[in-house]
PDB file of C-alpha atoms in Angstrom:
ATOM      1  CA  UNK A   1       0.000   0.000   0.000  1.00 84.00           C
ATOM      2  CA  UNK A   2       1.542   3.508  -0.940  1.00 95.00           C
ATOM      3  CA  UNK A   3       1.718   6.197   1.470  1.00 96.00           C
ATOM      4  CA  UNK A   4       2.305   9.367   0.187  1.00 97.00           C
ATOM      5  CA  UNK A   5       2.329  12.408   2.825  1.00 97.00           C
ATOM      6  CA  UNK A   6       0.601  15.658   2.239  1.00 98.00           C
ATOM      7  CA  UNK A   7       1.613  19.145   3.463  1.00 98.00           C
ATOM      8  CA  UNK A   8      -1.179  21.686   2.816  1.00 98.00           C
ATOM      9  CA  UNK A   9      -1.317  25.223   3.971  1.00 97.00           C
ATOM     10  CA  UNK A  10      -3.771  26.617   5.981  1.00 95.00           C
ATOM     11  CA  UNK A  11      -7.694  25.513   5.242  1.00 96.00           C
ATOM     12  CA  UNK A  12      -9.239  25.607   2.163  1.00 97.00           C
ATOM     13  CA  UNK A  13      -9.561  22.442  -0.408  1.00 98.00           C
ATOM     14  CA  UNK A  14      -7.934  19.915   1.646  1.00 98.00           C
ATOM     15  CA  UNK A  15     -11.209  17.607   0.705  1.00 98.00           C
ATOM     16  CA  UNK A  16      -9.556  17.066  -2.427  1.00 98.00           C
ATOM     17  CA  UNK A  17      -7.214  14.520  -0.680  1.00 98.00           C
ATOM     18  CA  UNK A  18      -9.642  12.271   0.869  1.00 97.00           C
ATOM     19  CA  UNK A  19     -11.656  12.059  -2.226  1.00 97.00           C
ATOM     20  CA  UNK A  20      -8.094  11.601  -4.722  1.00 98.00           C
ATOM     21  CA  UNK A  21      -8.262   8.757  -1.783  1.00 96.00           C
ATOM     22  CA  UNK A  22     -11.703   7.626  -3.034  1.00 96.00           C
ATOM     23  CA  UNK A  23     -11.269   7.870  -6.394  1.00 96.00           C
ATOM     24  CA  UNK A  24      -7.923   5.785  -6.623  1.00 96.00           C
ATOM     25  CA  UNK A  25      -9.832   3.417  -4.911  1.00 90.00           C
ATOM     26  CA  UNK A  26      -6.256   0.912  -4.205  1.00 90.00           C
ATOM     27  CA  UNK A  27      -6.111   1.427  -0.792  1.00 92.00           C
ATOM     28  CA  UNK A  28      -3.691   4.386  -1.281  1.00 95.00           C
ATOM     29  CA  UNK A  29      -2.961   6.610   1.485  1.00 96.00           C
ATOM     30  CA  UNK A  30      -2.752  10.135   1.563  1.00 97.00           C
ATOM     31  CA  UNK A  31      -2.497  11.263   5.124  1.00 97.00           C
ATOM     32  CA  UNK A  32      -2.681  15.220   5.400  1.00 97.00           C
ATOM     33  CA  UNK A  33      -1.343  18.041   7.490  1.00 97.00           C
ATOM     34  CA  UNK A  34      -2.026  21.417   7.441  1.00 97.00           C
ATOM     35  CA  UNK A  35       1.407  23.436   7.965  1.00 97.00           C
ATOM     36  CA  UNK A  36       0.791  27.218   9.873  1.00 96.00           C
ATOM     37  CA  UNK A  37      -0.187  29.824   7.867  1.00 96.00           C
ATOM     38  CA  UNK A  38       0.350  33.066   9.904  1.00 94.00           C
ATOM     39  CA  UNK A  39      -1.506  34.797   7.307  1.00 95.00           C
ATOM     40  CA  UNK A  40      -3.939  34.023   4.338  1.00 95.00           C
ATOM     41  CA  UNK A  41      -2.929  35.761   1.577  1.00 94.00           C
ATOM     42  CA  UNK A  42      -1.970  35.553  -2.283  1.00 96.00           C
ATOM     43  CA  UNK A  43       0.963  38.070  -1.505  1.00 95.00           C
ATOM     44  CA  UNK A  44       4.804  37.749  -2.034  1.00 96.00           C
ATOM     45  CA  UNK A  45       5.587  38.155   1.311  1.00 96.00           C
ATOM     46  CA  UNK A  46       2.867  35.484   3.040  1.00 96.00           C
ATOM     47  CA  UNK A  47       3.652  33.552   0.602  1.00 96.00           C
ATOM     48  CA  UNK A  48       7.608  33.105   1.661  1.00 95.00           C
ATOM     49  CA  UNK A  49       6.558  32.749   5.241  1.00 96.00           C
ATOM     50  CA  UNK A  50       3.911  30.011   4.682  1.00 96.00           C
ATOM     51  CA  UNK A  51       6.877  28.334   2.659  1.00 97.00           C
ATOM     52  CA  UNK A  52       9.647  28.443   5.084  1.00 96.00           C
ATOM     53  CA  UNK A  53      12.192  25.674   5.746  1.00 94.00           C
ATOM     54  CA  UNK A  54      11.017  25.714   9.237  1.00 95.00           C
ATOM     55  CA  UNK A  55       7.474  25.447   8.514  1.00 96.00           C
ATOM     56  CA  UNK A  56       7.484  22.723   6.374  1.00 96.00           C
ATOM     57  CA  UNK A  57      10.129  20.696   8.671  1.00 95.00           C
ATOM     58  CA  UNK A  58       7.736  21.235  11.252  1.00 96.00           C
ATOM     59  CA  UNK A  59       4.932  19.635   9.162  1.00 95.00           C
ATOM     60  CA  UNK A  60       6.829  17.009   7.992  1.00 93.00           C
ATOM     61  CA  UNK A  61       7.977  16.088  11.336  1.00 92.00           C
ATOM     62  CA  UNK A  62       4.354  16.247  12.326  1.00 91.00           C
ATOM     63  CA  UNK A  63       3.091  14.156   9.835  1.00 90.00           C
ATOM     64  CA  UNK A  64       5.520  11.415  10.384  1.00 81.00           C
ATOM     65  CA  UNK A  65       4.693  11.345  13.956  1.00 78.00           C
ATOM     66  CA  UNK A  66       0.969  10.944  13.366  1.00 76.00           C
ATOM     67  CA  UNK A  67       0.976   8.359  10.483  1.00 67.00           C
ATOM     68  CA  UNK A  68       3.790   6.256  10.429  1.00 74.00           C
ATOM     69  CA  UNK A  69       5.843   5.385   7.643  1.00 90.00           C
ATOM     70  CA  UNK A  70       5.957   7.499   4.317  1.00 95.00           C
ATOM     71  CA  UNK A  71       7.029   6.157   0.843  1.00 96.00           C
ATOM     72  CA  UNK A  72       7.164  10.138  -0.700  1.00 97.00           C
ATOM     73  CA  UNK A  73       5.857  13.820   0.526  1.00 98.00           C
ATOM     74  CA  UNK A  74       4.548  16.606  -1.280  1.00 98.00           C
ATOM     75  CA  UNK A  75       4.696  20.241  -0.482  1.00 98.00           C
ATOM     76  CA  UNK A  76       0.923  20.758  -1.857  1.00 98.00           C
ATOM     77  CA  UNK A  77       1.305  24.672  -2.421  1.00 98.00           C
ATOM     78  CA  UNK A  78       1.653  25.788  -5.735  1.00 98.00           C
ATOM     79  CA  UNK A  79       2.556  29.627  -4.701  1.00 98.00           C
ATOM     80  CA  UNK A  80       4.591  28.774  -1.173  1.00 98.00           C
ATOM     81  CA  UNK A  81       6.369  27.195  -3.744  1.00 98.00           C
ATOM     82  CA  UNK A  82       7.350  28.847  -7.688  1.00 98.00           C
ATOM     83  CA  UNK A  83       7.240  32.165  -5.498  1.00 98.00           C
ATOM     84  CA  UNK A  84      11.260  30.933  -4.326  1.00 98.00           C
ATOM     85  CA  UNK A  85      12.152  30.799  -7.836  1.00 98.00           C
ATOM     86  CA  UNK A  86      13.812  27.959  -9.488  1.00 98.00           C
ATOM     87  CA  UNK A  87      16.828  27.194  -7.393  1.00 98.00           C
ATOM     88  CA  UNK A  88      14.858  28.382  -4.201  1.00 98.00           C
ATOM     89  CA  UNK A  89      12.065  25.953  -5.349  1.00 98.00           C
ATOM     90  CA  UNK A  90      14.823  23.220  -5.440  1.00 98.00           C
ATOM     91  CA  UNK A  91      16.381  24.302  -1.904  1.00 98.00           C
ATOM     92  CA  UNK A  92      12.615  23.918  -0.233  1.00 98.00           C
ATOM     93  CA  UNK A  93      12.283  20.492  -1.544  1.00 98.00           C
ATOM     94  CA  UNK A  94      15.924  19.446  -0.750  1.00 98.00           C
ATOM     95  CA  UNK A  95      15.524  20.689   2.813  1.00 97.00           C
ATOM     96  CA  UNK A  96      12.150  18.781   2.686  1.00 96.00           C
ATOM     97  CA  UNK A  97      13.712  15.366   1.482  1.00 96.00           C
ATOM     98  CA  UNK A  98      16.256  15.902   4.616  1.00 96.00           C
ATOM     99  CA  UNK A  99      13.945  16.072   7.199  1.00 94.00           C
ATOM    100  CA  UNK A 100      11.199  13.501   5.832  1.00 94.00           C
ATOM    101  CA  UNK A 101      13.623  11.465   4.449  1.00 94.00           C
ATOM    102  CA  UNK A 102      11.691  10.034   2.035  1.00 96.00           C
ATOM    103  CA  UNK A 103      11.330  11.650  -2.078  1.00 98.00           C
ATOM    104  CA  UNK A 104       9.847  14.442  -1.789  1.00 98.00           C
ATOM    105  CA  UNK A 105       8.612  17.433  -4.614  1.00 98.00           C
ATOM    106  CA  UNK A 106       6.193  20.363  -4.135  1.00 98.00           C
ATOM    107  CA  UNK A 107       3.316  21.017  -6.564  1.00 98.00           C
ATOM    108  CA  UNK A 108       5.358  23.569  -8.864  1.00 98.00           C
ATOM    109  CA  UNK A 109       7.650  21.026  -9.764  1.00 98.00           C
ATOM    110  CA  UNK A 110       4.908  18.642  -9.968  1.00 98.00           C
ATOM    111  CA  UNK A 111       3.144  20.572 -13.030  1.00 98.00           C
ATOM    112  CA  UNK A 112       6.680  20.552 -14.208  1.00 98.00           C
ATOM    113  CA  UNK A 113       6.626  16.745 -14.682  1.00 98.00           C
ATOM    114  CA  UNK A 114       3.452  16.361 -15.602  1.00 98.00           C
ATOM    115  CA  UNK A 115       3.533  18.835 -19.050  1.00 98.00           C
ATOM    116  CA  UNK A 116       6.711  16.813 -19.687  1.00 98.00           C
ATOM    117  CA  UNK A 117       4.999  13.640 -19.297  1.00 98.00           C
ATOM    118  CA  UNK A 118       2.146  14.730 -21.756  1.00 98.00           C
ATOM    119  CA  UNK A 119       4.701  16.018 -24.083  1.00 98.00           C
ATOM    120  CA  UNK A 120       3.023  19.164 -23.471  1.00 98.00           C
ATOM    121  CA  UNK A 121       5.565  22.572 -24.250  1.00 97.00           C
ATOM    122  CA  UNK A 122       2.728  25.279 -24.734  1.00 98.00           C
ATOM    123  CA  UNK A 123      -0.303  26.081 -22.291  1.00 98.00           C
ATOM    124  CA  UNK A 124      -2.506  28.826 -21.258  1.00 98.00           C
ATOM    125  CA  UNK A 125      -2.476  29.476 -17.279  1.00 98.00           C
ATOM    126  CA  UNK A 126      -5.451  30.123 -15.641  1.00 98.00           C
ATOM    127  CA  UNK A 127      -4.358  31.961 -12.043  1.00 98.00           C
ATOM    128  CA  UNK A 128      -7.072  32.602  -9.034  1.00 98.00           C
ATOM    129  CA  UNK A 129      -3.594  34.547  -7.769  1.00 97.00           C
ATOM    130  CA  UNK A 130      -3.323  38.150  -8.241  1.00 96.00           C
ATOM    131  CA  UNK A 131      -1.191  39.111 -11.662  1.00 97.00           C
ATOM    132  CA  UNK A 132       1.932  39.668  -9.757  1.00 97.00           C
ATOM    133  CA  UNK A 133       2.181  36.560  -8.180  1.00 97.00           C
ATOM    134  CA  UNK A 134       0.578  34.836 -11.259  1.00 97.00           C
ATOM    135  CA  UNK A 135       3.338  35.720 -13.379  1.00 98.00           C
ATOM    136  CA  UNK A 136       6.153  34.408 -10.947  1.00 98.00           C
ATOM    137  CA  UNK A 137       4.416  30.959 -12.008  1.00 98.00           C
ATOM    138  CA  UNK A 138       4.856  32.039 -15.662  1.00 98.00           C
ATOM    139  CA  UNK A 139       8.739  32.368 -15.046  1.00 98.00           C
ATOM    140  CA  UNK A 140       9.120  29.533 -13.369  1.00 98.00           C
ATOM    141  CA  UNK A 141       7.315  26.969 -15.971  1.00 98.00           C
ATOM    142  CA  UNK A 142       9.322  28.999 -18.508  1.00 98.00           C
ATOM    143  CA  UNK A 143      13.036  27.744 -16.465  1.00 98.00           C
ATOM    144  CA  UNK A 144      11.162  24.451 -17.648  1.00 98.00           C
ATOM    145  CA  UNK A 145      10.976  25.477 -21.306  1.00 98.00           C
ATOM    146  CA  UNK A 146       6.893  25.520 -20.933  1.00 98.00           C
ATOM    147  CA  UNK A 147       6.039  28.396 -23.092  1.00 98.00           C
ATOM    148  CA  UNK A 148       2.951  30.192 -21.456  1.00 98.00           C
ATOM    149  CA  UNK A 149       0.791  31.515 -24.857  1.00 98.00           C
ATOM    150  CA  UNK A 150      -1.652  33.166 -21.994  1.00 98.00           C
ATOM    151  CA  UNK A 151      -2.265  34.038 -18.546  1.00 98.00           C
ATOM    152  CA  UNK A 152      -5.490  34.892 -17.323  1.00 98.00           C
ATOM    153  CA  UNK A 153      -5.410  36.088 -13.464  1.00 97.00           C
ATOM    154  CA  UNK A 154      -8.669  36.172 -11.214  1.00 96.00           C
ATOM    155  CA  UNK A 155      -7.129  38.416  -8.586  1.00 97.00           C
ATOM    156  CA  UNK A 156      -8.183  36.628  -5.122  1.00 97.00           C
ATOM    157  CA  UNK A 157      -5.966  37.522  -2.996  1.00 95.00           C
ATOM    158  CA  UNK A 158      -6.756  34.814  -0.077  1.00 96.00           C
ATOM    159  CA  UNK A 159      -6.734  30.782  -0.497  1.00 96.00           C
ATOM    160  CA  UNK A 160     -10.048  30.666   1.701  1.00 96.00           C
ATOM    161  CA  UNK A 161     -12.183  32.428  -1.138  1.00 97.00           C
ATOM    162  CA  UNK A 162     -10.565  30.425  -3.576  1.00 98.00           C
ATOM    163  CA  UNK A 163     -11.629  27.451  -2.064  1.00 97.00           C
ATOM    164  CA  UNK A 164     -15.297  28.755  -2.065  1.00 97.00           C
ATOM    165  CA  UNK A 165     -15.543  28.466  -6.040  1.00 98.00           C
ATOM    166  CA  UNK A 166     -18.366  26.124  -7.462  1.00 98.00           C
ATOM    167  CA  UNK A 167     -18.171  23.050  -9.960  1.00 97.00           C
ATOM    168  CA  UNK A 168     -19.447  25.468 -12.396  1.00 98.00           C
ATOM    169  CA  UNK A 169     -17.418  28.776 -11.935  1.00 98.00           C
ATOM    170  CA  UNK A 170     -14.140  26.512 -12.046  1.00 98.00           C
ATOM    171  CA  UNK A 171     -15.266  24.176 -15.637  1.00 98.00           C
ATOM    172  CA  UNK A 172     -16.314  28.183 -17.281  1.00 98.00           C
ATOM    173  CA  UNK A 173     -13.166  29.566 -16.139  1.00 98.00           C
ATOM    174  CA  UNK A 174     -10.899  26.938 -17.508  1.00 98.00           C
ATOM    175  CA  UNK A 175     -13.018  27.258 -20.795  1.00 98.00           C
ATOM    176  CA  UNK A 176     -12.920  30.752 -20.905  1.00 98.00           C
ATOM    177  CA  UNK A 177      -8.739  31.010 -20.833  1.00 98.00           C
ATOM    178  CA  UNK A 178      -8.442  28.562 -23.139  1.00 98.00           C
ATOM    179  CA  UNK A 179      -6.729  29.235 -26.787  1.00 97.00           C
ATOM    180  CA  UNK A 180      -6.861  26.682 -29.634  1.00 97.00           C
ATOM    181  CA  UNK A 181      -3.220  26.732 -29.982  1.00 98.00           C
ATOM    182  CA  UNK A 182      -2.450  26.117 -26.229  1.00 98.00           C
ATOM    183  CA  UNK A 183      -1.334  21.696 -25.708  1.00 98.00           C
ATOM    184  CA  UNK A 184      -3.178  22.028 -22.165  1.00 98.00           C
ATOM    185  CA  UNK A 185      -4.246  24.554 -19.565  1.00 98.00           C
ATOM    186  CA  UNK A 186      -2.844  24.693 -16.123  1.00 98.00           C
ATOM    187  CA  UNK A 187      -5.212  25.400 -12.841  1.00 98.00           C
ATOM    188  CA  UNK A 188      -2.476  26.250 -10.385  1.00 98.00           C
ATOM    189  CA  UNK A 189      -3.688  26.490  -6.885  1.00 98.00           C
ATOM    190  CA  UNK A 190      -4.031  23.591  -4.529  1.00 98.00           C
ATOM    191  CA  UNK A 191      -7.100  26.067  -2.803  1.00 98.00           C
ATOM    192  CA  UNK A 192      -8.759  25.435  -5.691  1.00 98.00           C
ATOM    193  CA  UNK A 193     -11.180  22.270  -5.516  1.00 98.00           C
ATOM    194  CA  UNK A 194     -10.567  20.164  -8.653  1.00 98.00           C
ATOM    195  CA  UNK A 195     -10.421  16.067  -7.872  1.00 98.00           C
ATOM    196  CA  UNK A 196     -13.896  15.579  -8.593  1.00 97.00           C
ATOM    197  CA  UNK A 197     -13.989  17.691 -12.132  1.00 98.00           C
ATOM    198  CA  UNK A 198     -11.153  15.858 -13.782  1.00 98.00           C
ATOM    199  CA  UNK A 199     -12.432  13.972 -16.545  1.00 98.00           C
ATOM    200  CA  UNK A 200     -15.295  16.887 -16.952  1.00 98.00           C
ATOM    201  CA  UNK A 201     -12.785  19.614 -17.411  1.00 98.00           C
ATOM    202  CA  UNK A 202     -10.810  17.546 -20.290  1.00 98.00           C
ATOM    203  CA  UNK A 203     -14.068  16.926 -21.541  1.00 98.00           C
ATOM    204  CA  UNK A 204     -15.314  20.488 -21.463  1.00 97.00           C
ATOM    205  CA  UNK A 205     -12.186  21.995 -23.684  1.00 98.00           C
ATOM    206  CA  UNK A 206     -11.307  19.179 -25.421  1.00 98.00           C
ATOM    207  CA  UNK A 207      -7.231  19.169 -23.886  1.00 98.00           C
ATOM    208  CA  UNK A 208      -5.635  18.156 -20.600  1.00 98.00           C
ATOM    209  CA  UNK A 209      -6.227  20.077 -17.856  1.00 98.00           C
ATOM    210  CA  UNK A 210      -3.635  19.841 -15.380  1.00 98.00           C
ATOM    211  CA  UNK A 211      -5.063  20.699 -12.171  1.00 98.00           C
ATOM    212  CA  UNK A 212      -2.323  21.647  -8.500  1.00 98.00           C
ATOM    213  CA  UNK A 213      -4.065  18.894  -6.867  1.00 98.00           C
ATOM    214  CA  UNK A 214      -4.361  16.564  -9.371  1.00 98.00           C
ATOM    215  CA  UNK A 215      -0.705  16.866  -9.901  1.00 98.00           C
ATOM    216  CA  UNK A 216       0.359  17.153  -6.451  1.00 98.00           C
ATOM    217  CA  UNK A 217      -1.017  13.246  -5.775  1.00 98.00           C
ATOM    218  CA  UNK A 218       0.110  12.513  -9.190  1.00 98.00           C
ATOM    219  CA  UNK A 219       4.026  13.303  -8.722  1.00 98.00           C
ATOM    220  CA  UNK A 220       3.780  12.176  -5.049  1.00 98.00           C
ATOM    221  CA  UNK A 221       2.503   8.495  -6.786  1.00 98.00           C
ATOM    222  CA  UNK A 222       5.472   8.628  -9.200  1.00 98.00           C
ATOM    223  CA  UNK A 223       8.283   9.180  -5.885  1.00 98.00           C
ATOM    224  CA  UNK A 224       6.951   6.628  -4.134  1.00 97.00           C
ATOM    225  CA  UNK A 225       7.756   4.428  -7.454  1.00 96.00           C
ATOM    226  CA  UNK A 226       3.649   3.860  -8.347  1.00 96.00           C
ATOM    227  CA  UNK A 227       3.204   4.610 -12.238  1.00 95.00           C
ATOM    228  CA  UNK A 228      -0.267   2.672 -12.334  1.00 94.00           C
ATOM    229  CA  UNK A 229      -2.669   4.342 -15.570  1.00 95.00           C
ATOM    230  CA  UNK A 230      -5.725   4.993 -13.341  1.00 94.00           C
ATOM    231  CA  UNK A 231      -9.463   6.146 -14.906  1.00 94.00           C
ATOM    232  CA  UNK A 232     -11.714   8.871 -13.474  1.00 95.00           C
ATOM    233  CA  UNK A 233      -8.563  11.353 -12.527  1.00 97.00           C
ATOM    234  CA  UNK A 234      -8.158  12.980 -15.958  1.00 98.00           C
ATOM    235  CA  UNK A 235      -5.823  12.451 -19.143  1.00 97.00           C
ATOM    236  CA  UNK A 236      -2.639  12.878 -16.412  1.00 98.00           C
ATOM    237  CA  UNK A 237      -3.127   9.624 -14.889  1.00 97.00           C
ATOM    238  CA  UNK A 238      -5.145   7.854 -17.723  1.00 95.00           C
TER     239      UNK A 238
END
C-alpha cells in the first residue's frame, strides 16, 4: 500500500485529498497536514513565510509522527512554492527530502513533470492569484521550457475564497482562458477544488487540464515508485 504524505497550507480544499483517496480506490494513502499559515494571503511576502524551511520541517515532522511510515511527501502549495524561484524551489524540496527522508517534490515542480509527461511545451495558465504573483508561475514553468501563450489572473488575494468556487465557476473559467493553440491549460492552486472535475474539465475543452491537486497526488505516486494508468482522474493519470 503507498503512502504518500501531504503538506497543505492553511484551510481551504484539503477535501480534495480524501476524495483523490476515493477515487484511486487501491487502498492508497494520503495522510494530510495542514502546515501554519500566519496569514492568508496571495501576496509575495505570506507567501515566503507560509513556505519556510522551518514550517514545512515542522509539518513534515508532524506528519511522520501521526501516520507512520511514508514512501514520498509533497509540499501541496503551488505559490509557497514557484514564489522561491527555481533554485529556491529546489532548496525547499531538498531541505524537505532531509527532514522527511523520504522523495519528496512540491506542486510547482509537480506541473513541471506532468507537461513533460504529456509532451506538453505550450499552455494557457489560468491563475485565481493576483497578476503579480501569477506571473512568478509564468517564469518559473518557462526555467522548464513551458512556453505560457496566456495568462489569465482572477485576482483573489486569499486561499479561503478560492476554495469557495463552485463546480461550475471553475469548468467556465478553464473554458474561458483557453486558446486553440495552447497543448493544455494549467489550474495552479491547490485552494482550488478540482479532484472531482477531472475527466469533466478535459471533456469540457477538449485538452488536458492539469489541475495543483491533481498533480500534487500525481508526482507524489510517481516518488513513491507507483506509475499505475488509473481512470476517473483525468488524461494525467489515464
Amino acid at each position: 500500500m503507498t503512502t504518500v504524505g501531504i503538506l497543505y497550507p492553511g484551510f481551504s480544499a484539503e477535501d480534495d485529498y480524501p476524495r483523490a483517496e476515493r477515487l484511486l480506490g487501491d487502498g492508497t494513502r494520503l495522510p494530510l497536514v495542514h502546515t501554519l499559515m500566519r496569514e492568508d494571503a496571495h501576496r509575495v511576502d505570506a507567501l515566503l513565510d507560509v513556505g519556510s524551511e522551518d514550517v514545512l520541517a515542522d509539518g513534515a515532522q508532524s506528519l511522520a509522527a501521526s501516520d507512520g511510515p511514508l514512501d514520498a511527501i509533497v509540499w501541496a502549495c503551488t505559490s509557497g512554492s514557484f514564489v522561491f524561484g527555481w533554485d529556491g524551489a529546489q532548496a525547499q524540496v531538498a531541505a524537505l527530502r532531509e527532514v522527511a527522508g523520504v522523495p519528496a517534490t512540491s506542486t510547482s515542480f509537480a506541473f513541471v513533470e506532468a507537461c513533460r509527461a504529456l509532451g506538453i511545451r505550450s499552455v494557457v495558465v489560468g491563475a485565481t492569484y493576483p497578476a503579480d504573483v501569477a506571473e512568478r508561475f509564468v517564469e518559473f514553468l518557462g526555467k522548464a521550457g513551458i512556453t505560457v501563450l496566456a495568462m489569465t489572473p482572477r485576482g483573489i488575494v486569499t486561499a479561503a475564497e478560492v476554495g469557495t468556487l463552485t463546480e461550475d465557476v471553475v469548468l467556465d473559467f478553464a473554458a474561458a482562458v483557453d486558446r486553440p493553440d495552447a497543448d493544455a491549460i494549467l489550474l495552479p492552486d491547490t485552494a482550488l477544488h478540482t479532484v472531482e472535475l477531472l475527466d469533466r474539465l478535459d471533456e469540457r475543452v477538449g485538452k488536458p487540464v492539469l489541475t495543483a491537486n491533481q498533480v500534487s497526488v500525481w508526482q507524489g505516486l510517481r516518488l513513491a515508485g507507483d506509475t499505475t494508468p488509473r481512470p476517473g482522474l483525468g488524461a494525467l493519470f489515464r
